[in-house]
Amino acid sequence: MEVIISRTYDDLSKLAARMIAEQVKHKPNSVLGLATGSTPIGTYGELIRMHKHEGLDFSKVVTFNLDEYVGLPPTHPQSYRYFMDEYLFNHVNIPKTNIHVPYGHAESILDFCQWYEAQIVGYGGIDIQLLGIGGDGHIAFNEPGSSLGSRTRLKTLTRQTIEDNARFFDKPEQVPCFAITMGVGTILEARKIIMLANGPKKADIVAEAIEGPISAQVTASALQLHRDVVVLVDDDAGAKLKRADYYKWVYEQKTKLLPGLIGRGT
Ligand code: PGA
């Protein structure tokens, strides 16, 4: 795992966007795995800036989002599809037909989940998967106890996740209790993974996920098994990392001697 501790959220967002942009330039028809939540908003903002001012071209890019609430139509302002439209899709040139967000109104969720997995495979798999981390250590909506081999499926959200997400809804009781989510196993098949975390509230769980044991109780810890993961945290989210000095040392040495290897997951 490569852990990069950035001074600010802005720095972290720019670095994440640069990695995604490099991927898209290198392979114009890249398959991007995308995440919602407050954490990636800065990354999307920077990608939009690169598209508008530096000609970053998404015309061949294909996207798969991690998750979606069950029961919210894509037009609902709190649906993840709506979020993605607002913060990214409406501002870059990804063809609408290349965009995949789990459909929370699917008639048969089981069939939909199998179709979604097959679509990912059909496009050749995910090149870069962007992730946030939940307060309970979840990636996508893989709540504690999710099998580390899990696939796209229906998941019941924990009370903590529902409370964490209540800030986006008028009333806490409006937060859906179920979601469709890619599984941990699905996520681990991405060729590269970038996990982002910022702010002091994430400090404990980031340390547990990165430096603690691999456990289905903290599904983000499964990333330790992946061969190309970059964890980007700001100073606040990285504050409890025991090996922070080493991560900073690695970054300094690479910056000086091997700048091409920054963000390569080594
Ligand atoms: P956040 O959510 O980015 O809003 O903190 C992260 C997550 O729950 O995955």
CSV table of C-alpha atoms and ligand atoms in Angstrom, one decimal:
chain,number,residue,atom,x,y,z
A,1,MET,CA,0.0,0.0,0.0
A,2,GLU,CA,1.2,3.5,-0.7
A,3,VAL,CA,0.0,6.0,1.9
A,4,ILE,CA,0.3,9.6,0.9
A,5,ILE,CA,-0.3,12.2,3.6
A,6,SER,CA,-1.2,15.6,2.0
A,7,ARG,CA,-1.2,18.8,4.0
A,8,THR,CA,-4.7,19.8,2.9
A,9,TYR,CA,-7.9,18.4,1.4
A,10,ASP,CA,-7.2,20.5,-1.7
A,11,ASP,CA,-3.8,18.9,-2.2
A,12,LEU,CA,-5.3,15.4,-1.7
A,13,SER,CA,-8.0,16.2,-4.3
A,14,LYS,CA,-5.6,17.5,-6.9
A,15,LEU,CA,-3.3,14.4,-6.5
A,16,ALA,CA,-6.3,12.0,-6.8
A,17,ALA,CA,-7.5,13.9,-9.9
A,18,ARG,CA,-4.0,13.8,-11.4
A,19,MET,CA,-3.8,10.1,-11.1
A,20,ILE,CA,-7.2,9.6,-12.7
A,21,ALA,CA,-6.3,12.1,-15.5
A,22,GLU,CA,-3.1,10.2,-16.2
A,23,GLN,CA,-5.1,7.0,-16.4
A,24,VAL,CA,-7.5,8.5,-18.9
A,25,LYS,CA,-4.7,10.0,-21.0
A,26,HIS,CA,-2.9,6.7,-21.1
A,27,LYS,CA,-6.0,4.7,-22.0
A,28,PRO,CA,-8.8,6.9,-23.3
A,29,ASN,CA,-11.4,4.2,-23.0
A,30,SER,CA,-10.6,3.6,-19.3
A,31,VAL,CA,-13.2,2.1,-17.0
A,32,LEU,CA,-13.4,4.2,-13.9
A,33,GLY,CA,-15.0,3.1,-10.7
A,34,LEU,CA,-16.6,6.1,-9.0
A,35,ALA,CA,-17.7,7.0,-5.5
A,36,THR,CA,-20.1,9.4,-3.9
A,37,GLY,CA,-19.9,11.1,-0.5
A,38,SER,CA,-18.4,14.4,0.5
A,39,THR,CA,-14.8,13.2,0.2
A,40,PRO,CA,-14.5,12.9,-3.6
A,41,ILE,CA,-16.2,16.2,-4.4
A,42,GLY,CA,-12.8,18.0,-4.6
A,43,THR,CA,-11.4,15.4,-6.9
A,44,TYR,CA,-14.4,15.7,-9.2
A,45,GLY,CA,-14.1,19.5,-9.1
A,46,GLU,CA,-10.5,19.2,-10.2
A,47,LEU,CA,-11.3,16.7,-13.0
A,48,ILE,CA,-14.0,19.2,-14.3
A,49,ARG,CA,-11.4,22.0,-14.2
A,50,MET,CA,-9.0,19.8,-16.2
A,51,HIS,CA,-11.7,19.0,-18.7
A,52,LYS,CA,-12.7,22.6,-19.2
A,53,HIS,CA,-9.2,24.2,-19.1
A,54,GLU,CA,-6.8,21.5,-20.1
A,55,GLY,CA,-8.8,19.5,-22.6
A,56,LEU,CA,-9.0,16.3,-20.5
A,57,ASP,CA,-11.2,14.2,-22.7
A,58,PHE,CA,-13.7,11.7,-21.3
A,59,SER,CA,-15.5,10.9,-24.5
A,60,LYS,CA,-14.4,7.2,-24.4
A,61,VAL,CA,-14.5,6.7,-20.7
A,62,VAL,CA,-16.9,4.2,-19.1
A,63,THR,CA,-17.9,4.6,-15.5
A,64,PHE,CA,-19.4,2.3,-12.8
A,65,ASN,CA,-20.5,3.7,-9.5
A,66,LEU,CA,-20.1,1.8,-6.3
A,67,ASP,CA,-23.6,2.0,-4.8
A,68,GLU,CA,-27.0,3.5,-4.7
A,69,TYR,CA,-29.9,3.7,-2.3
A,70,VAL,CA,-32.8,1.3,-2.8
A,71,GLY,CA,-36.0,3.1,-3.4
A,72,LEU,CA,-34.8,6.5,-4.6
A,73,PRO,CA,-35.3,7.3,-8.2
A,74,PRO,CA,-32.3,8.7,-10.1
A,75,THR,CA,-34.0,12.1,-10.1
A,76,HIS,CA,-34.2,12.3,-6.3
A,77,PRO,CA,-31.8,14.9,-5.1
A,78,GLN,CA,-30.3,12.5,-2.5
A,79,SER,CA,-29.9,9.6,-4.9
A,80,TYR,CA,-26.3,8.9,-5.8
A,81,ARG,CA,-27.1,9.2,-9.5
A,82,TYR,CA,-28.3,12.7,-8.9
A,83,PHE,CA,-25.1,13.4,-6.9
A,84,MET,CA,-22.9,12.2,-9.7
A,85,ASP,CA,-24.8,14.3,-12.3
A,86,GLU,CA,-24.4,17.4,-10.1
A,87,TYR,CA,-20.7,16.9,-9.2
A,88,LEU,CA,-19.3,15.3,-12.3
A,89,PHE,CA,-21.4,13.9,-15.2
A,90,ASN,CA,-23.1,17.2,-16.1
A,91,HIS,CA,-19.8,19.0,-16.4
A,92,VAL,CA,-17.6,16.6,-18.4
A,93,ASN,CA,-18.1,14.7,-21.7
A,94,ILE,CA,-18.6,11.1,-20.6
A,95,PRO,CA,-21.3,9.8,-22.9
A,96,LYS,CA,-24.5,9.1,-20.9
A,97,THR,CA,-24.6,5.6,-22.3
A,98,ASN,CA,-21.2,4.9,-20.8
A,99,ILE,CA,-22.4,5.8,-17.3
A,100,HIS,CA,-23.5,3.0,-14.9
A,101,VAL,CA,-24.9,3.7,-11.4
A,102,PRO,CA,-26.8,0.9,-9.6
A,103,TYR,CA,-30.5,1.4,-10.2
A,104,GLY,CA,-32.2,1.6,-6.9
A,105,HIS,CA,-35.6,1.0,-8.4
A,106,ALA,CA,-34.8,-2.2,-10.1
A,107,GLU,CA,-37.7,-4.6,-10.2
A,108,SER,CA,-35.5,-7.6,-9.3
A,109,ILE,CA,-32.5,-6.4,-7.3
A,110,LEU,CA,-31.0,-9.9,-7.6
A,111,ASP,CA,-31.1,-9.8,-11.4
A,112,PHE,CA,-29.9,-6.3,-11.5
A,113,CYS,CA,-26.9,-7.1,-9.3
A,114,GLN,CA,-25.9,-10.0,-11.6
A,115,TRP,CA,-26.3,-7.8,-14.7
A,116,TYR,CA,-24.1,-5.0,-13.1
A,117,GLU,CA,-21.3,-7.5,-12.4
A,118,ALA,CA,-21.6,-8.8,-15.9
A,119,GLN,CA,-21.4,-5.3,-17.3
A,120,ILE,CA,-18.2,-4.6,-15.4
A,121,VAL,CA,-16.7,-7.8,-16.8
A,122,GLY,CA,-18.0,-7.0,-20.3
A,123,TYR,CA,-16.1,-3.7,-20.3
A,124,GLY,CA,-12.9,-5.5,-19.3
A,125,GLY,CA,-13.0,-4.7,-15.6
A,126,ILE,CA,-12.3,-1.5,-13.7
A,127,ASP,CA,-9.0,0.3,-14.3
A,128,ILE,CA,-9.1,2.7,-11.3
A,129,GLN,CA,-11.6,2.5,-8.5
A,130,LEU,CA,-12.0,5.6,-6.3
A,131,LEU,CA,-13.2,5.0,-2.7
A,132,GLY,CA,-14.0,6.9,0.4
A,133,ILE,CA,-14.2,5.3,3.8
A,134,GLY,CA,-17.2,5.3,6.1
A,135,GLY,CA,-17.0,6.1,9.8
A,136,ASP,CA,-17.4,2.4,10.5
A,137,GLY,CA,-14.7,1.4,8.0
A,138,HIS,CA,-17.0,0.5,5.1
A,139,ILE,CA,-16.0,0.8,1.5
A,140,ALA,CA,-19.0,1.4,-0.8
A,141,PHE,CA,-21.8,0.2,1.4
A,142,ASN,CA,-20.0,-2.9,2.6
A,143,GLU,CA,-20.9,-2.5,6.2
A,144,PRO,CA,-19.0,-4.3,9.1
A,145,GLY,CA,-19.5,-8.1,8.7
A,146,SER,CA,-19.6,-8.0,4.9
A,147,SER,CA,-17.8,-10.9,3.4
A,148,LEU,CA,-14.5,-9.9,2.0
A,149,GLY,CA,-15.4,-12.0,-1.0
A,150,SER,CA,-18.8,-10.3,-1.5
A,151,ARG,CA,-20.2,-9.3,-4.8
A,152,THR,CA,-22.7,-6.6,-5.9
A,153,ARG,CA,-25.9,-7.1,-3.8
A,154,LEU,CA,-28.5,-5.7,-1.6
A,155,LYS,CA,-27.1,-4.4,1.8
A,156,THR,CA,-28.9,-3.3,4.9
A,157,LEU,CA,-27.2,-0.1,6.2
A,158,THR,CA,-26.0,0.2,9.8
A,159,ARG,CA,-27.6,2.7,12.1
A,160,GLN,CA,-24.3,4.6,12.1
A,161,THR,CA,-24.3,5.0,8.3
A,162,ILE,CA,-27.9,6.1,8.3
A,163,GLU,CA,-27.0,8.7,11.0
A,164,ASP,CA,-23.9,9.8,9.1
A,165,ASN,CA,-25.9,10.3,6.0
A,166,ALA,CA,-28.9,11.9,7.7
A,167,ARG,CA,-27.2,15.3,7.2
A,168,PHE,CA,-28.1,15.1,3.5
A,169,PHE,CA,-31.8,14.6,4.1
A,170,ASP,CA,-34.4,16.8,5.6
A,171,LYS,CA,-35.3,14.3,8.2
A,172,PRO,CA,-33.3,11.3,9.5
A,173,GLU,CA,-36.3,8.9,8.8
A,174,GLN,CA,-36.0,9.7,5.1
A,175,VAL,CA,-32.6,8.0,4.8
A,176,PRO,CA,-33.1,4.7,3.0
A,177,CYS,CA,-32.2,1.6,5.0
A,178,PHE,CA,-31.1,-0.5,2.0
A,179,ALA,CA,-28.6,0.0,-0.7
A,180,ILE,CA,-27.3,-1.8,-3.7
A,181,THR,CA,-23.5,-2.0,-3.4
A,182,MET,CA,-20.6,-3.5,-5.2
A,183,GLY,CA,-19.1,-6.1,-3.0
A,184,VAL,CA,-15.6,-6.1,-1.4
A,185,GLY,CA,-14.7,-8.9,-3.8
A,186,THR,CA,-15.9,-6.8,-6.8
A,187,ILE,CA,-13.9,-3.8,-5.6
A,188,LEU,CA,-10.7,-5.9,-5.1
A,189,GLU,CA,-10.8,-6.9,-8.8
A,190,ALA,CA,-10.2,-3.3,-9.9
A,191,ARG,CA,-6.7,-3.0,-11.3
A,192,LYS,CA,-5.9,0.0,-9.2
A,193,ILE,CA,-7.6,1.5,-6.1
A,194,ILE,CA,-7.4,5.0,-4.7
A,195,MET,CA,-8.9,5.5,-1.3
A,196,LEU,CA,-9.4,9.0,0.0
A,197,ALA,CA,-10.1,10.2,3.5
A,198,ASN,CA,-10.0,13.7,5.1
A,199,GLY,CA,-10.8,15.3,8.4
A,200,PRO,CA,-10.3,14.4,12.0
A,201,LYS,CA,-13.4,12.2,12.2
A,202,LYS,CA,-11.7,9.7,9.9
A,203,ALA,CA,-8.4,9.5,11.8
A,204,ASP,CA,-9.2,6.4,14.0
A,205,ILE,CA,-10.8,4.3,11.3
A,206,VAL,CA,-8.1,5.1,8.7
A,207,ALA,CA,-5.5,3.9,11.1
A,208,GLU,CA,-7.5,0.8,11.9
A,209,ALA,CA,-8.1,0.0,8.2
A,210,ILE,CA,-4.5,0.6,7.1
A,211,GLU,CA,-2.5,-0.6,10.0
A,212,GLY,CA,-4.9,-2.9,11.9
A,213,PRO,CA,-5.7,-6.5,11.1
A,214,ILE,CA,-7.6,-7.5,8.0
A,215,SER,CA,-11.1,-8.1,9.1
A,216,ALA,CA,-14.6,-8.2,7.7
A,217,GLN,CA,-15.4,-5.9,10.7
A,218,VAL,CA,-13.5,-3.1,8.9
A,219,THR,CA,-14.1,-3.8,5.2
A,220,ALA,CA,-11.6,-1.2,4.1
A,221,SER,CA,-8.9,-3.3,5.7
A,222,ALA,CA,-9.3,-5.8,2.8
A,223,LEU,CA,-7.5,-3.2,0.7
A,224,GLN,CA,-4.3,-4.5,2.3
A,225,LEU,CA,-4.7,-7.6,0.1
A,226,HIS,CA,-4.7,-5.6,-3.1
A,227,ARG,CA,-1.4,-5.1,-5.0
A,228,ASP,CA,-2.0,-1.6,-6.2
A,229,VAL,CA,-3.6,0.7,-3.6
A,230,VAL,CA,-2.9,4.3,-3.0
A,231,VAL,CA,-4.4,5.8,0.2
A,232,LEU,CA,-4.6,9.6,0.1
A,233,VAL,CA,-5.3,11.2,3.4
A,234,ASP,CA,-4.9,14.8,4.7
A,235,ASP,CA,-3.0,15.6,7.9
A,236,ASP,CA,-6.2,15.3,10.0
A,237,ALA,CA,-7.3,11.9,8.7
A,238,GLY,CA,-3.7,10.6,8.9
A,239,ALA,CA,-3.2,11.8,12.5
A,240,LYS,CA,-3.5,8.4,14.1
A,241,LEU,CA,-1.2,6.5,11.7
A,242,LYS,CA,1.6,4.9,13.6
A,243,ARG,CA,3.9,4.8,10.6
A,244,ALA,CA,3.1,8.3,9.4
A,245,ASP,CA,6.8,9.2,9.5
A,246,TYR,CA,7.7,6.3,7.2
A,247,TYR,CA,4.9,7.3,4.7
A,248,LYS,CA,6.1,10.8,4.6
A,249,TRP,CA,9.7,9.7,4.2
A,250,VAL,CA,8.7,7.4,1.3
A,251,TYR,CA,6.9,10.3,-0.4
A,252,GLU,CA,9.9,12.6,0.1
A,253,GLN,CA,12.4,10.1,-1.3
A,254,LYS,CA,10.2,9.3,-4.3
A,255,THR,CA,9.7,13.0,-5.0
A,256,LYS,CA,13.5,13.4,-5.0
A,257,LEU,CA,14.6,10.2,-6.8
A,258,LEU,CA,11.7,8.4,-8.4
A,259,PRO,CA,8.9,11.0,-9.1
A,260,GLY,CA,7.4,8.7,-11.8
A,261,LEU,CA,6.6,6.1,-9.1
A,262,ILE,CA,4.5,8.4,-6.9
A,263,GLY,CA,1.0,7.0,-6.8
A,264,ARG,CA,2.0,3.6,-8.3
A,265,GLY,CA,0.9,1.7,-5.2
A,266,THR,CA,4.4,0.6,-4.3
B,1,PGA,P1,-18.0,10.7,3.1
B,1,PGA,O1,-18.5,9.2,3.1
B,1,PGA,O2,-17.1,10.9,2.0
B,1,PGA,O3,-19.2,11.6,3.0
B,1,PGA,O4,-17.3,10.9,4.4
B,1,PGA,C1,-17.6,8.2,2.9
B,1,PGA,C2,-18.3,6.8,2.8
B,1,PGA,O5,-19.3,6.6,3.6
B,1,PGA,O6,-17.9,6.0,2.1
